CSV table of C-alpha atoms in Angstrom, one decimal:
chain,number,residue,atom,x,y,z
A,287,MET,CA,155.6,224.7,113.7
A,288,THR,CA,157.5,225.7,110.6
A,289,THR,CA,160.7,227.6,111.2
A,290,PHE,CA,162.8,229.7,108.9
A,291,SER,CA,166.2,228.2,108.2
A,292,PRO,CA,169.2,230.5,108.1
A,293,ARG,CA,169.6,229.8,104.4
A,294,HIS,CA,166.0,230.8,103.7
A,295,LEU,CA,166.4,234.0,105.7
A,296,LEU,CA,169.7,235.1,104.3
A,297,THR,CA,168.8,234.4,100.6
A,298,ALA,CA,165.6,236.2,100.9
A,299,SER,CA,167.5,239.5,101.1
A,300,ALA,CA,171.1,240.7,101.4
A,301,LEU,CA,169.7,243.1,104.0
A,302,ALA,CA,167.8,240.4,106.0
A,303,VAL,CA,169.7,241.0,109.3
A,304,THR,CA,169.6,244.7,109.6
A,305,VAL,CA,171.5,246.4,112.5
A,306,GLY,CA,171.6,249.8,114.2
A,307,LEU,CA,174.6,251.1,112.3
A,308,GLY,CA,175.5,253.9,110.0
A,309,PHE,CA,173.9,257.0,111.5
A,310,ALA,CA,176.1,259.8,112.6
A,311,ALA,CA,173.8,261.4,115.1
A,312,ALA,CA,170.3,261.0,116.5
A,313,GLN,CA,167.5,263.7,116.1
A,314,ASP,CA,166.9,265.7,119.3
A,315,ALA,CA,163.7,263.8,120.1
A,316,GLN,CA,162.8,262.6,123.5
A,317,PRO,CA,159.5,261.1,124.8
A,318,GLU,CA,157.0,263.4,126.2
A,319,ILE,CA,157.0,262.0,129.7
A,320,SER,CA,154.9,263.8,132.2
A,321,PRO,CA,156.5,265.1,135.4
A,322,GLU,CA,154.4,262.8,137.4
A,323,ALA,CA,155.6,259.8,135.4
A,324,SER,CA,159.2,260.9,135.8
A,325,GLN,CA,158.8,261.3,139.5
A,326,GLN,CA,157.2,257.9,139.8
A,327,ALA,CA,160.0,256.3,137.8
A,328,GLN,CA,162.6,257.8,140.0
A,329,GLU,CA,160.8,256.8,143.2
A,330,ALA,CA,160.6,253.2,141.8
A,331,ALA,CA,164.4,253.3,141.1
A,332,ASN,CA,165.1,254.6,144.6
A,333,LYS,CA,163.1,251.7,146.0
A,334,ASN,CA,164.9,249.3,143.6
A,335,GLU,CA,161.6,248.4,142.0
A,336,PRO,CA,161.1,247.7,138.3
A,337,LEU,CA,158.9,249.9,136.2
A,338,SER,CA,155.6,248.2,135.3
A,339,ALA,CA,152.4,249.0,133.4
A,340,PRO,CA,149.1,250.0,135.0
A,341,GLN,CA,147.1,246.9,135.6
A,342,GLU,CA,143.8,246.7,133.6
A,343,THR,CA,141.5,243.7,133.8
A,344,GLY,CA,139.0,242.3,131.4
A,345,ARG,CA,140.5,244.1,128.3
A,346,VAL,CA,141.5,242.4,125.2
A,347,MET,CA,142.6,245.3,123.1
A,348,PRO,CA,144.1,248.5,124.7
A,349,ASP,CA,142.5,251.8,123.9
A,350,THR,CA,146.0,253.3,123.9
A,351,PHE,CA,149.6,252.4,124.5
A,352,ALA,CA,150.3,255.9,126.0
A,353,ASP,CA,150.1,254.8,129.6
A,354,LEU,CA,152.5,251.9,129.0
A,355,VAL,CA,154.9,254.2,127.1
A,356,GLN,CA,154.8,256.7,129.9
A,357,GLN,CA,155.6,254.0,132.5
A,358,VAL,CA,158.5,252.1,130.9
A,359,ALA,CA,160.1,254.8,128.6
A,360,PRO,CA,162.5,256.1,131.4
A,361,ALA,CA,164.3,252.7,131.2
A,362,VAL,CA,164.9,252.8,127.5
A,363,VAL,CA,168.2,254.3,126.2
A,364,ASN,CA,169.9,255.3,123.0
A,365,ILE,CA,173.4,254.0,122.5
A,366,THR,CA,176.1,255.7,120.5
A,367,THR,CA,179.4,254.0,119.6
A,368,THR,CA,182.6,255.4,118.2
A,369,ALA,CA,185.3,253.5,116.4
A,370,VAL,CA,188.4,254.5,114.5
A,371,VAL,CA,188.2,253.0,111.0
A,372,ALA,CA,191.3,252.6,108.9
A,373,GLN,CA,190.9,254.1,105.4
A,374,PRO,CA,192.3,252.3,102.4
A,375,THR,CA,194.8,254.0,100.1
A,376,GLY,CA,193.1,255.5,97.1
A,377,GLY,CA,193.8,253.7,93.8
A,378,GLU,CA,194.3,254.9,90.3
A,379,GLY,CA,191.1,255.4,88.3
A,380,GLY,CA,189.0,256.2,91.4
A,381,PRO,CA,186.6,259.1,91.3
A,382,ALA,CA,188.5,262.4,91.7
A,383,PHE,CA,186.7,265.7,92.2
A,384,PRO,CA,187.8,269.1,93.5
A,385,GLU,CA,187.5,269.4,97.3
A,386,GLY,CA,184.1,270.9,98.1
A,387,SER,CA,182.5,269.6,95.0
A,388,PRO,CA,178.9,268.2,95.6
A,389,PHE,CA,180.0,265.1,93.6
A,390,SER,CA,182.9,264.7,96.1
A,391,ASP,CA,180.5,264.7,99.0
A,392,LEU,CA,178.1,262.4,97.2
A,393,PHE,CA,180.8,259.8,96.6
A,394,ARG,CA,182.0,260.0,100.2
A,395,ASP,CA,178.4,259.4,101.4
A,396,PHE,CA,178.4,256.1,99.4
A,397,GLY,CA,181.8,255.0,100.8
A,398,PHE,CA,184.0,255.9,97.8
A,399,PRO,CA,187.4,257.7,98.6
A,400,GLY,CA,187.5,261.3,97.6
A,401,PRO,CA,190.4,263.6,97.1
A,402,GLY,CA,192.5,263.8,100.3
A,403,PRO,CA,195.3,266.0,101.5
A,404,GLN,CA,197.7,263.6,99.7
A,405,GLY,CA,195.8,263.7,96.5
A,406,PRO,CA,194.1,260.8,94.7
A,407,GLY,CA,196.0,257.5,95.2
A,408,GLY,CA,197.8,258.8,98.3
A,409,PRO,CA,197.6,257.5,101.9
A,410,ARG,CA,194.4,258.4,103.8
A,411,MET,CA,194.1,259.2,107.5
A,412,PRO,CA,192.0,256.9,109.7
A,413,GLN,CA,188.5,258.3,110.3
A,414,ARG,CA,186.1,258.0,113.3
A,415,SER,CA,182.9,256.2,112.6
A,416,ASN,CA,179.7,256.6,114.7
A,417,ALA,CA,176.9,254.2,115.0
A,418,LEU,CA,173.6,254.1,116.9
A,419,GLY,CA,171.5,251.5,118.6
A,420,SER,CA,169.1,251.0,121.5
A,421,GLY,CA,169.1,249.3,124.9
A,422,PHE,CA,167.3,249.2,128.2
A,423,VAL,CA,168.3,249.4,131.9
A,424,ILE,CA,167.7,246.3,133.9
A,425,SER,CA,169.0,247.4,137.4
A,426,ALA,CA,169.0,250.6,139.4
A,427,ASP,CA,172.8,250.4,139.6
A,428,GLY,CA,173.3,250.8,135.9
A,429,PHE,CA,173.4,247.5,134.0
A,430,ILE,CA,172.1,247.9,130.5
A,431,VAL,CA,171.2,245.2,127.8
A,432,THR,CA,171.7,245.7,124.1
A,433,ASN,CA,172.8,243.7,121.0
A,434,ASN,CA,176.4,242.6,120.6
A,435,HIS,CA,176.4,243.9,117.1
A,436,VAL,CA,175.6,247.4,118.3
A,437,ILE,CA,178.8,247.7,120.3
A,438,ASP,CA,181.0,245.2,118.6
A,439,GLY,CA,184.4,246.9,117.7
A,440,ALA,CA,183.6,250.2,119.5
A,441,ASP,CA,186.3,252.3,121.1
A,442,GLU,CA,183.8,254.4,123.0
A,443,ILE,CA,180.2,253.8,124.1
A,444,GLU,CA,177.8,256.5,125.3
A,445,VAL,CA,174.4,255.9,126.7
A,446,GLU,CA,171.7,258.6,126.3
A,447,PHE,CA,168.8,258.4,128.7
A,448,TYR,CA,165.3,259.7,128.1
A,449,SER,CA,166.0,262.8,130.2
A,450,GLY,CA,168.8,263.7,127.7
A,451,GLU,CA,171.6,262.9,130.2
A,452,THR,CA,174.6,261.1,128.6
A,453,LEU,CA,177.0,258.7,130.4
A,454,PRO,CA,179.9,256.6,129.2
A,455,ALA,CA,179.5,252.9,129.4
A,456,THR,CA,181.8,249.9,129.7
A,457,VAL,CA,181.3,246.4,128.4
A,458,VAL,CA,180.7,243.8,131.1
A,459,GLY,CA,180.5,240.9,128.7
A,460,THR,CA,179.2,239.8,125.3
A,461,ASP,CA,177.7,236.7,123.7
A,462,PRO,CA,177.9,236.7,119.9
A,463,ASN,CA,176.0,233.4,119.8
A,464,THR,CA,172.8,235.1,121.0
A,465,ASP,CA,173.9,238.7,119.9
A,466,VAL,CA,173.6,239.9,123.5
A,467,ALA,CA,175.8,242.5,125.2
A,468,LEU,CA,175.7,243.7,128.8
A,469,LEU,CA,176.9,247.3,129.6
A,470,LYS,CA,177.5,249.2,132.8
A,471,VAL,CA,177.2,252.9,133.6
A,472,ASP,CA,178.1,254.7,136.8
A,473,ALA,CA,175.2,257.0,137.5
A,474,PRO,CA,175.0,259.5,140.5
A,475,ASP,CA,171.4,258.4,141.2
A,476,ALA,CA,169.5,255.2,141.0
A,477,LEU,CA,168.2,254.5,137.5
A,478,PRO,CA,164.7,253.5,136.5
A,479,PHE,CA,164.7,250.0,135.2
A,480,VAL,CA,162.5,247.3,133.7
A,481,GLU,CA,162.5,243.5,134.3
A,482,PHE,CA,162.3,240.5,132.0
A,483,GLY,CA,159.0,238.7,131.6
A,484,ASP,CA,158.5,235.0,130.7
A,485,SER,CA,158.7,234.8,126.9
A,486,ASP,CA,157.3,231.3,127.0
A,487,ASN,CA,154.0,232.8,128.0
A,488,ALA,CA,153.8,235.0,124.9
A,489,ARG,CA,151.1,233.8,122.6
A,490,VAL,CA,150.8,234.4,118.9
A,491,GLY,CA,148.4,237.3,118.6
A,492,ASP,CA,149.4,239.0,121.9
A,493,TRP,CA,150.0,242.8,121.8
A,494,VAL,CA,153.5,244.0,122.0
A,495,LEU,CA,155.3,247.4,122.1
A,496,ALA,CA,158.7,248.1,120.7
A,497,LEU,CA,160.7,251.1,121.9
A,498,GLY,CA,164.0,252.4,120.6
A,499,ASN,CA,166.0,254.7,118.3
A,500,PRO,CA,165.0,253.8,114.7
A,501,LEU,CA,166.9,255.4,111.8
A,502,GLY,CA,168.6,257.8,114.2
A,503,GLN,CA,165.4,259.7,114.9
A,504,GLY,CA,165.6,259.4,118.7
A,505,PHE,CA,163.0,257.8,120.9
A,506,SER,CA,160.2,256.1,119.1
A,507,ALA,CA,157.4,253.7,119.9
A,508,SER,CA,155.7,251.1,117.6
A,509,SER,CA,153.1,248.5,118.4
A,510,GLY,CA,152.1,245.2,116.9
A,511,ILE,CA,151.4,241.6,117.8
A,512,VAL,CA,153.5,238.5,118.3
A,513,SER,CA,153.3,237.0,114.8
A,514,ALA,CA,155.1,233.7,115.5
A,515,ARG,CA,157.2,232.0,118.2
A,516,ASN,CA,160.3,229.9,118.2
A,517,ARG,CA,161.8,231.3,115.0
A,518,GLU,CA,165.3,230.1,114.2
A,519,LEU,CA,167.6,232.4,112.1
A,520,SER,CA,171.3,231.5,112.1
A,521,GLY,CA,172.5,230.4,115.6
A,522,THR,CA,172.5,227.3,117.7
A,523,TYR,CA,170.7,228.9,120.5
A,524,ASP,CA,168.2,231.0,118.5
A,525,ASP,CA,164.7,231.4,119.9
A,526,TYR,CA,163.1,234.5,118.3
A,527,LEU,CA,159.7,236.0,118.7
A,528,GLN,CA,158.5,237.3,115.3
A,529,THR,CA,156.5,240.5,115.4
A,530,ASP,CA,154.9,243.0,113.0
A,531,ALA,CA,155.7,245.9,115.3
A,532,ALA,CA,157.9,248.3,113.1
A,533,ILE,CA,161.6,247.6,113.7
A,534,ASN,CA,164.2,249.5,111.7
A,535,ARG,CA,167.9,250.2,111.7
A,536,GLY,CA,168.7,251.7,115.1
A,537,ASN,CA,166.1,249.6,116.9
A,538,SER,CA,168.7,246.9,117.5
A,539,GLY,CA,169.1,246.2,121.2
A,540,GLY,CA,165.8,247.8,122.2
A,541,PRO,CA,163.1,246.1,124.3
A,542,LEU,CA,159.9,244.4,123.2
A,543,PHE,CA,157.3,244.8,125.9
A,544,ASN,CA,154.2,243.0,126.7
A,545,LEU,CA,151.2,244.9,128.1
A,546,GLU,CA,152.4,244.3,131.7
A,547,GLY,CA,155.5,246.4,130.9
A,548,GLU,CA,157.8,243.3,131.0
A,549,VAL,CA,160.6,242.8,128.4
A,550,ILE,CA,159.8,239.6,126.5
A,551,GLY,CA,162.3,240.1,123.7
A,552,VAL,CA,165.3,242.1,122.5
A,553,ASN,CA,164.8,243.6,119.0
A,554,THR,CA,167.6,242.1,116.9
A,555,ALA,CA,166.8,241.6,113.2
A,556,ILE,CA,164.4,242.1,110.4
A,557,LEU,CA,163.6,240.3,107.2
A,558,SER,CA,163.5,242.9,104.4
A,559,PRO,CA,164.2,243.3,100.7
A,560,ASN,CA,165.1,247.0,101.0
A,561,GLY,CA,166.5,247.4,104.5
A,562,GLY,CA,163.3,248.9,105.9
A,563,SER,CA,160.5,247.3,108.0
A,564,ILE,CA,158.0,245.3,106.1
A,565,GLY,CA,156.4,243.9,109.2
A,566,ILE,CA,158.7,240.9,109.8
A,567,GLY,CA,160.9,241.6,112.8
A,568,PHE,CA,162.6,239.3,115.2
A,569,SER,CA,163.3,239.7,118.9
A,570,MET,CA,165.5,237.3,120.8
A,571,ALA,CA,163.2,235.7,123.5
A,572,SER,CA,163.7,237.1,127.0
A,573,ASN,CA,164.1,233.6,128.5
A,574,VAL,CA,167.3,233.2,126.4
A,575,VAL,CA,168.5,236.7,127.0
A,576,SER,CA,167.9,236.7,130.8
A,577,SER,CA,169.9,233.5,131.2
A,578,VAL,CA,172.8,234.9,129.2
A,579,VAL,CA,172.7,238.2,131.0
A,580,ASP,CA,172.8,236.4,134.4
A,581,GLN,CA,176.0,234.7,133.3
A,582,LEU,CA,177.6,237.8,131.9
A,583,ARG,CA,176.8,239.7,135.0
A,584,GLU,CA,178.3,237.0,137.3
A,585,TYR,CA,181.2,235.8,135.2
A,586,GLY,CA,181.7,238.3,132.4
A,587,GLU,CA,181.3,235.4,130.0
A,588,THR,CA,178.9,232.6,129.2
A,589,ARG,CA,179.2,229.2,130.8
A,590,ARG,CA,177.0,226.8,128.9
A,591,GLY,CA,176.4,223.2,129.7
A,592,TRP,CA,177.9,220.5,127.4
A,593,LEU,CA,176.5,217.0,127.1
A,594,GLY,CA,179.1,215.7,124.6
A,595,VAL,CA,176.9,213.9,122.0
A,596,LYS,CA,176.0,214.2,118.3
A,597,ILE,CA,172.3,214.1,117.7
A,598,GLN,CA,169.6,214.2,115.0
A,599,ASP,CA,165.9,214.5,115.0
A,600,VAL,CA,163.7,211.4,115.1
A,601,THR,CA,161.9,211.0,111.8
A,602,PRO,CA,158.6,209.0,111.4
A,603,ASP,CA,160.3,206.1,109.7
A,604,MET,CA,163.1,206.0,112.3
A,605,ALA,CA,160.4,205.9,115.0
A,606,GLU,CA,158.8,203.0,113.3
A,607,ALA,CA,162.1,201.2,112.9
A,608,LEU,CA,162.8,201.6,116.6
A,609,GLY,CA,159.3,200.8,117.7
A,610,LEU,CA,158.9,204.2,119.4
A,611,ALA,CA,155.4,205.3,120.3
A,612,ALA,CA,156.1,209.0,119.4
A,613,GLU,CA,158.2,210.8,116.8
A,614,SER,CA,159.9,212.9,119.4
A,615,GLY,CA,163.2,213.0,121.2
A,616,ALA,CA,166.8,213.3,120.0
A,617,MET,CA,168.6,210.4,118.4
A,618,VAL,CA,172.2,210.0,119.6
A,619,THR,CA,174.4,209.4,116.5
A,620,ASP,CA,177.8,209.4,118.3
A,621,VAL,CA,179.2,209.7,121.8
A,622,PRO,CA,182.8,210.9,121.7
A,623,GLU,CA,184.9,211.2,124.9
A,624,GLY,CA,183.0,213.4,127.3
A,625,PRO,CA,180.3,213.6,130.0
A,626,ALA,CA,177.7,211.5,128.1
A,627,ARG,CA,180.2,208.6,127.5
A,628,GLU,CA,181.3,208.7,131.1
A,629,ALA,CA,177.6,208.3,132.1
A,630,GLY,CA,177.1,205.3,129.9
A,631,MET,CA,175.2,206.9,127.0
A,632,ARG,CA,175.8,205.2,123.6
A,633,ALA,CA,175.0,205.7,119.9
A,634,GLY,CA,171.5,204.7,119.1
A,635,ASP,CA,170.0,206.0,122.3
A,636,VAL,CA,167.0,208.3,121.9
A,637,ILE,CA,167.0,211.1,124.5
A,638,THR,CA,163.4,211.5,125.6
A,639,SER,CA,163.8,213.5,128.8
A,640,PHE,CA,166.4,216.0,130.1
A,641,ALA,CA,166.4,217.4,133.7
A,642,GLY,CA,162.9,216.1,134.3
A,643,ALA,CA,161.2,217.6,131.2
A,644,PRO,CA,160.4,215.8,127.9
A,645,VAL,CA,162.6,216.4,124.9
A,646,GLU,CA,160.7,217.3,121.7
A,647,ASP,CA,163.6,217.6,119.2
A,648,THR,CA,167.3,218.3,118.9
A,649,ARG,CA,166.8,222.1,118.9
A,650,SER,CA,165.0,222.2,122.2
A,651,LEU,CA,167.6,219.8,123.7
A,652,VAL,CA,170.6,221.9,122.6
A,653,ARG,CA,169.1,225.1,124.2
A,654,ARG,CA,168.2,223.3,127.4
A,655,VAL,CA,171.6,221.7,127.8
A,656,ALA,CA,173.2,225.1,127.2
A,657,GLU,CA,171.1,226.7,129.9
A,658,ALA,CA,171.9,224.0,132.4
A,659,PRO,CA,174.8,224.7,134.8
A,660,ALA,CA,178.2,223.1,133.9
A,661,GLY,CA,179.7,220.8,136.5
A,662,GLU,CA,176.4,219.7,138.0
A,663,PRO,CA,174.7,216.3,137.5
A,664,VAL,CA,171.5,216.1,135.6
A,665,GLU,CA,169.1,213.2,134.9
A,666,VAL,CA,168.8,212.1,131.3
A,667,VAL,CA,166.3,209.5,130.2
A,668,VAL,CA,167.2,207.5,127.0
A,669,GLN,CA,165.1,205.0,125.2
A,670,ARG,CA,166.7,201.7,124.1
A,671,GLN,CA,165.3,198.6,122.6
A,672,GLU,CA,165.1,197.0,126.0
A,673,GLY,CA,163.2,200.1,127.4
A,674,PRO,CA,163.9,203.5,129.0
A,675,VAL,CA,167.1,204.0,131.0
A,676,THR,CA,167.9,206.9,133.3
A,677,LEU,CA,171.5,208.2,133.3
A,678,SER,CA,173.1,210.8,135.6
A,679,VAL,CA,175.3,213.0,133.5
A,680,THR,CA,177.6,215.6,135.0
A,681,LEU,CA,177.7,218.3,132.3
A,682,GLY,CA,180.9,219.8,131.0
A,683,ARG,CA,181.4,223.3,129.8
A,684,ARG,CA,180.8,223.9,126.1
A,685,GLU,CA,183.2,226.8,125.7
A,686,THR,CA,186.1,224.6,126.7
A,687,ALA,CA,184.9,221.7,124.6
A,688,GLU,CA,184.2,223.4,121.3
A,689,GLY,CA,186.6,222.7,118.5
A,690,ALA,CA,188.0,219.6,120.1
A,691,GLU,CA,186.5,217.1,117.7
A,692,SER,CA,188.6,215.7,114.9
A,693,ARG,CA,187.4,214.6,111.5
A,694,SER,CA,188.7,212.0,109.1
A,695,ASP,CA,188.5,212.0,105.3
A,696,GLN,CA,186.9,209.0,103.8
A,697,GLN,CA,186.8,207.8,100.2
A,698,GLY,CA,185.6,204.7,98.3
A,699,GLY,CA,187.3,201.3,97.6
A,700,PRO,CA,186.8,198.2,95.4
A,701,ALA,CA,184.7,195.0,95.6
A,702,ARG,CA,180.9,195.1,95.9
A,703,GLN,CA,177.6,193.4,96.7
A,704,ASP,CA,174.2,195.0,95.8
A,705,MET,CA,171.8,195.5,98.7
A,706,LEU,CA,169.0,198.0,99.4
A,707,GLY,CA,169.8,200.0,96.2
A,708,MET,CA,173.5,200.3,97.1
A,709,SER,CA,176.7,198.6,96.1
A,710,LEU,CA,178.5,197.7,99.3
A,711,THR,CA,182.0,196.3,100.2
A,712,VAL,CA,183.6,195.3,103.5
A,713,LEU,CA,186.2,197.7,104.8
A,714,THR,CA,189.6,196.1,104.9
A,715,PRO,CA,192.6,197.2,107.1
A,716,GLN,CA,194.3,198.5,104.0
A,717,MET,CA,191.3,200.6,103.0
A,718,VAL,CA,191.1,201.9,106.6
A,719,GLN,CA,194.7,203.0,106.3
A,720,GLU,CA,194.3,204.5,102.9
A,721,MET,CA,191.2,206.5,103.9
A,722,ASP,CA,192.9,207.7,107.1
A,723,LEU,CA,190.2,206.2,109.3
A,724,PRO,CA,190.6,205.5,113.0
A,725,SER,CA,192.5,202.2,113.5
A,726,GLY,CA,190.1,199.3,114.0
A,727,THR,CA,187.2,200.9,112.0
A,728,THR,CA,184.8,198.2,110.7
A,729,GLY,CA,181.8,198.5,108.5
A,730,LEU,CA,180.5,198.4,104.9
A,731,LEU,CA,181.6,201.0,102.4
A,732,VAL,CA,179.0,202.4,100.0
A,733,GLN,CA,180.6,202.3,96.5
A,734,GLU,CA,177.5,203.2,94.4
A,735,VAL,CA,173.9,204.2,95.0
A,736,ASP,CA,171.1,203.7,92.5
A,737,PRO,CA,169.6,207.2,91.8
A,738,ALA,CA,166.1,205.7,91.8
A,739,SER,CA,166.5,203.9,95.1
A,740,ASP,CA,165.2,204.7,98.6
A,741,ALA,CA,168.9,204.9,99.7
A,742,ALA,CA,169.5,207.8,97.3
A,743,GLU,CA,166.3,209.5,98.4
A,744,LYS,CA,167.5,209.2,102.0
A,745,GLY,CA,170.7,211.0,101.0
A,746,LEU,CA,173.2,208.1,101.0
A,747,ALA,CA,176.2,208.6,98.7
A,748,PRO,CA,179.4,206.8,97.6
A,749,GLY,CA,182.0,207.0,100.3
A,750,ASP,CA,179.5,206.6,103.2
A,751,ILE,CA,180.3,203.9,105.7
A,752,ILE,CA,177.6,201.8,107.4
A,753,THR,CA,178.8,200.8,110.8
A,754,GLU,CA,175.6,199.7,112.5
A,755,ALA,CA,172.2,198.2,111.5
A,756,GLY,CA,169.4,197.6,113.9
A,757,GLN,CA,171.6,199.2,116.6
A,758,GLN,CA,174.1,196.4,116.3
A,759,PRO,CA,177.6,196.6,114.8
A,760,VAL,CA,178.0,195.6,111.1
A,761,ALA,CA,181.3,194.1,110.0
A,762,SER,CA,180.2,192.0,107.1
A,763,ILE,CA,177.5,191.7,104.4
A,764,ALA,CA,176.1,188.8,106.5
A,765,ASP,CA,175.6,191.1,109.5
A,766,LEU,CA,173.6,193.5,107.5
A,767,THR,CA,171.5,190.7,105.9
A,768,ALA,CA,170.8,189.4,109.4
A,769,ARG,CA,169.6,192.8,110.6
A,770,ILE,CA,167.3,193.1,107.6
A,771,ASP,CA,165.8,189.7,108.2
A,772,GLU,CA,165.2,190.5,111.9
A,773,ALA,CA,163.4,193.8,110.9
A,774,ARG,CA,161.2,191.9,108.5
A,775,GLU,CA,160.4,189.2,111.0
A,776,ALA,CA,159.4,191.8,113.6
A,777,GLY,CA,157.0,193.3,111.0
A,778,ARG,CA,158.9,196.5,110.6
A,779,LYS,CA,159.0,198.3,107.3
A,780,SER,CA,162.6,199.7,107.6
A,781,VAL,CA,165.9,199.0,109.3
A,782,LEU,CA,167.8,201.7,111.1
A,783,VAL,CA,171.4,202.1,109.9
A,784,LEU,CA,174.2,204.2,111.3
A,785,VAL,CA,176.1,206.0,108.5
A,786,ARG,CA,179.4,207.9,108.8
A,787,ARG,CA,180.4,210.5,106.3
A,788,ASP,CA,183.6,212.6,106.7
A,789,GLY,CA,183.7,211.5,110.4
A,790,GLU,CA,180.1,212.7,111.1
A,791,PRO,CA,177.6,210.0,112.0
A,792,ARG,CA,173.8,210.0,111.3
A,793,PHE,CA,171.0,207.5,111.5
A,794,VAL,CA,169.0,206.6,108.4
A,795,ALA,CA,165.9,204.4,108.2
A,796,LEU,CA,166.0,202.3,105.0
A,797,PRO,CA,162.9,200.5,103.8
A,798,VAL,CA,163.5,196.7,103.7
A,799,GLY,CA,160.5,195.6,101.7
A,800,GLN,CA,159.7,191.9,101.3
A,801,PRO,CA,162.4,189.2,100.6
C-alpha cells in the first residue's frame, strides 16, 4: 500500500497538520440527547459499563447515525485551555492607530501589535490565550483522552461535558511521538465513557462517525468512511486511519467511532490547502493510542521496547542477492552495543519474525518493538545464509537509549581502482585517523562514482565506505573481487554490499553483470 511521506504531506500545504487552536470560546451548542438516553448513559456509568451502539444485524448502510450519536455523545467532551503568552515589545514602524479604531481591532485579530498603554514601541503586558479542542472519556472515574497538541503549554485545562457541566482537568501524561495526552477530572458522580475498538479490524469503506468541537461551534457530528489505512505522516510510530468524515480545527483529540460505538481512532490532522476540511482527515489508530494510554495511566510516561539495531527494508534486488524467497523482513545494517548484540544478532541478518508474528517491513517492526514491554525476553527469528536462526532478546527501554549513538565524519582519500562504476581505494590507518573513524576501521573508500553507473543509481557517493560484501568483511580490492566472483558463480545478478556514510550503515545490492 502506498503511504504518504512526511515530506509529501507537509509540502502539500503549510496548513497540512491543523490543530484545535485559536478560538476564544465555543458556541453554546449541545447535542440534543433525549432524557432516556441520558439516563441510560448514567446507568451504564454507575455500572462501570462502556457506552455502545444499538446492535443491528444484516445492514450494510445505516438509515441514520442518530441512534449512535445519542448513545455515545455523553462521553465526548470539549476541552478549553488557557495559557499566558508573552507579548513582544512593539517596534518602530509598526501599525499605530487610535485605541478603539476598527483598524486597531483588525490588526490585533491578525496578530499585529496595536497601541498599548505604553504607546507604540513600548513594553506590552503578557496576555492570556485560549484554545479549544475535543476529547472523550474512557473510564467512569474520569480519565480523558485528547491530543497532546491540544493541551501542550496550557496553564489551565477545563473539560466541558455534553450536559454543560465544566470541570478542571490535570495532565496525567503525554506522548508527543503519537500526539496523545491523558487527562483526569474529579467528578462527583460516575462518568459515561466509551471503549477502544480494534483498529486493525477497520476496513477501507467502513462507515465511521466523528464527534467533536469543530471551529469552536460546540458539539458536532460528521460521518464518512475509512478512506485508507496505515497512513504515515511524520512520526516513527504513526499508524493513521484516513477518513473523509469532516474534521476541522477544534476536532483535534475527538473520537472516531465505528458503527458499534467503539473508538477506532483519535482525530488528529487534516491535509488541506486552506485550513478547512477537504475530505482528507487522519485519525491515530486506536491500537496505537490504547497502548500509549495504558502506559500513561500506569506510569505517567511511555516505556517503549528497544531492540538496539539499525534496519532498512528488503528490496527485490537485495532479496535476490541474499537468495530470499520473499521481499519481506527488516535488514539489520548495524548492531551497536545493546540488547540485540548481547543476544547474538549481527549486521546482515534479516529479521523475519518478532514475538511469533512475521515481520513485513521496517515500519511494522519498529511499532511492534515499541509496543513490546521493556525488560522482558522476546523471540526474534533472523534469516542468515546458513538458514533461519532464533534469538532470545531481552528488550531495553527506548526512552533511556535515545540519543546515545555517536556519529563520525568521513571524507575521501587518494589512490584508486575502478570497479562496479566506482573508483575505490583501501582505507589506511592514516586515512582512518584523518577521517576521525573508529580505530581499526577497515574497508574500501569510494572516491568517485560514474554518474551513469548502477552504483550512482543506487545512491552511492564519494566518501562512502564499503565494509562488507556478500555478508563478509572487505579489507582489500581482492576481497571485493572474490565476493563478486562468488555471486556470479552462484548465478546471482547482484552482490550485497554494506556501505557506511557519516557513521550510518545501509545495505545496497549492486549488479555484478558478467566478467
